[in-house]
Short mmCIF file of C-alpha atoms in Angstrom, two decimals:
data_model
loop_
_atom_site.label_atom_id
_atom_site.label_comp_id
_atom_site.label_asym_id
_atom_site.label_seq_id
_atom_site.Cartn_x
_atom_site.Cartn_y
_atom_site.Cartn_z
CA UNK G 344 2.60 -28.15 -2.07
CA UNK G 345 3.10 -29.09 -5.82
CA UNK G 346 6.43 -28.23 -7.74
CA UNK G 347 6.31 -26.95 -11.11
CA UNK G 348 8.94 -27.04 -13.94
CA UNK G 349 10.36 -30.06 -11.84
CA UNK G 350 12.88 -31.39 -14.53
CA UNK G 351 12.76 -35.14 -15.53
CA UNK G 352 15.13 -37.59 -12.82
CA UNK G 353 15.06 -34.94 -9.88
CA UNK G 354 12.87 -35.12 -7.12
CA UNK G 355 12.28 -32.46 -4.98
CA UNK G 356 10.61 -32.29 -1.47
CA UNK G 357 9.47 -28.94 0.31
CA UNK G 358 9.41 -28.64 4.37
CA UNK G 359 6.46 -28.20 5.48
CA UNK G 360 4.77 -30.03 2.30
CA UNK G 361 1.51 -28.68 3.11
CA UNK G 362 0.49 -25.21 4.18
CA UNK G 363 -2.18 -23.78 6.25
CA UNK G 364 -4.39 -21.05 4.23
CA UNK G 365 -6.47 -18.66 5.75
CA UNK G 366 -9.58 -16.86 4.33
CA UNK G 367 -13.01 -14.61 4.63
CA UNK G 368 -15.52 -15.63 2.85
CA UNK G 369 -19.32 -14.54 2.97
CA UNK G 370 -21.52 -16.89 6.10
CA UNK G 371 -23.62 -17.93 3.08
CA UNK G 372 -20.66 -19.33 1.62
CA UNK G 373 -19.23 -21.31 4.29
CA UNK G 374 -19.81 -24.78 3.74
CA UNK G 375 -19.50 -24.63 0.28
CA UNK G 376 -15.58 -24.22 0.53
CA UNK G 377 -13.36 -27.33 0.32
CA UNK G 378 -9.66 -27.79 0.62
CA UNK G 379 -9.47 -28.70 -2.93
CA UNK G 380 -10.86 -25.26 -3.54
CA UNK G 381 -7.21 -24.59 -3.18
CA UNK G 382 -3.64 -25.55 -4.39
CA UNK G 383 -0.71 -24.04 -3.84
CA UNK G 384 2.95 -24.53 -5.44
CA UNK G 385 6.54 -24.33 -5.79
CA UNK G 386 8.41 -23.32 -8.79
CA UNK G 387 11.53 -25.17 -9.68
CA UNK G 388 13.30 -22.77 -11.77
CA UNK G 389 12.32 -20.03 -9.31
CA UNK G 390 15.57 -21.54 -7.30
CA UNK G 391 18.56 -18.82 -6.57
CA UNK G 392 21.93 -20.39 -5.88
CA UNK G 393 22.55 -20.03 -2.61
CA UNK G 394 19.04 -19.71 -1.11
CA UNK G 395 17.60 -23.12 0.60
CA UNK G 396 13.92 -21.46 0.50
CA UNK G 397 11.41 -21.29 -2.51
CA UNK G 398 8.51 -18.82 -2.62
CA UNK G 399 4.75 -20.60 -2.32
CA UNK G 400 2.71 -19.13 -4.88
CA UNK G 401 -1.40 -19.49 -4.47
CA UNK G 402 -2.37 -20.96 -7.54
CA UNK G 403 -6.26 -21.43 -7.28
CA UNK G 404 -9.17 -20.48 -5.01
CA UNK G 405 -12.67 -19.90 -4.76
CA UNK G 406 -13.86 -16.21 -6.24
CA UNK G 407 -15.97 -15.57 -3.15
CA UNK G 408 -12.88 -15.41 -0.67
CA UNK G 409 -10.88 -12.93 -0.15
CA UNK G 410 -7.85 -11.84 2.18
CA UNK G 411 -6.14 -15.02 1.70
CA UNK G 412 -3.24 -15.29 3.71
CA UNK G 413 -0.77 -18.59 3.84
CA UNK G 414 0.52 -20.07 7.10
CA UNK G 415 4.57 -19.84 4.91
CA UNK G 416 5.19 -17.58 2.50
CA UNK G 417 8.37 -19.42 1.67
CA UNK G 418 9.26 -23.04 2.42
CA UNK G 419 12.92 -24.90 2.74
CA UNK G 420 13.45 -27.52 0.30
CA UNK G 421 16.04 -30.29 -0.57
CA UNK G 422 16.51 -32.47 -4.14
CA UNK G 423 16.88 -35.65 -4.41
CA UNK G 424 18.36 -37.46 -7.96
#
């Protein structure tokens, strides 16, 4: 899971850091699909104050799948300085 608009000093770490996608895609187009077909993220000012959970946005993946579904649809978080 990447993190976007992370400011400068802060580090921030999301629980689970990866997630699980699921997909259809045509038989013909099977093999051709690769994990880095895909990347999802977190968005740092996205944060509300007094929520520890960030909403996973899908940020890229193949045309030819469709009914993508991800294993969280939100993940906790922490910062560190």
């Amino acid at each position: 899971v990447e993190v976007q608009n992370l400011p400068s000093g802060l580090n921030l770490k999301t629980f689970p850091d990866k997630i699980s996608i699921k997909y259809q895609v045509a038989f013909n187009d099977y093999g051709k699909i690769s994990p880095s077909d895909f990347s999802v993220a977190v968005d740092y000012s996205k944060i509300e104050e007094g929520s520890n959970k960030l909403k996973v946005i899908l940020l890229k993946s193949p045309l030819n799948v469709r009914a993508i579904k991800l294993s969280n649809e939100k993940v906790e978080y922490i910062i560190r300085k």
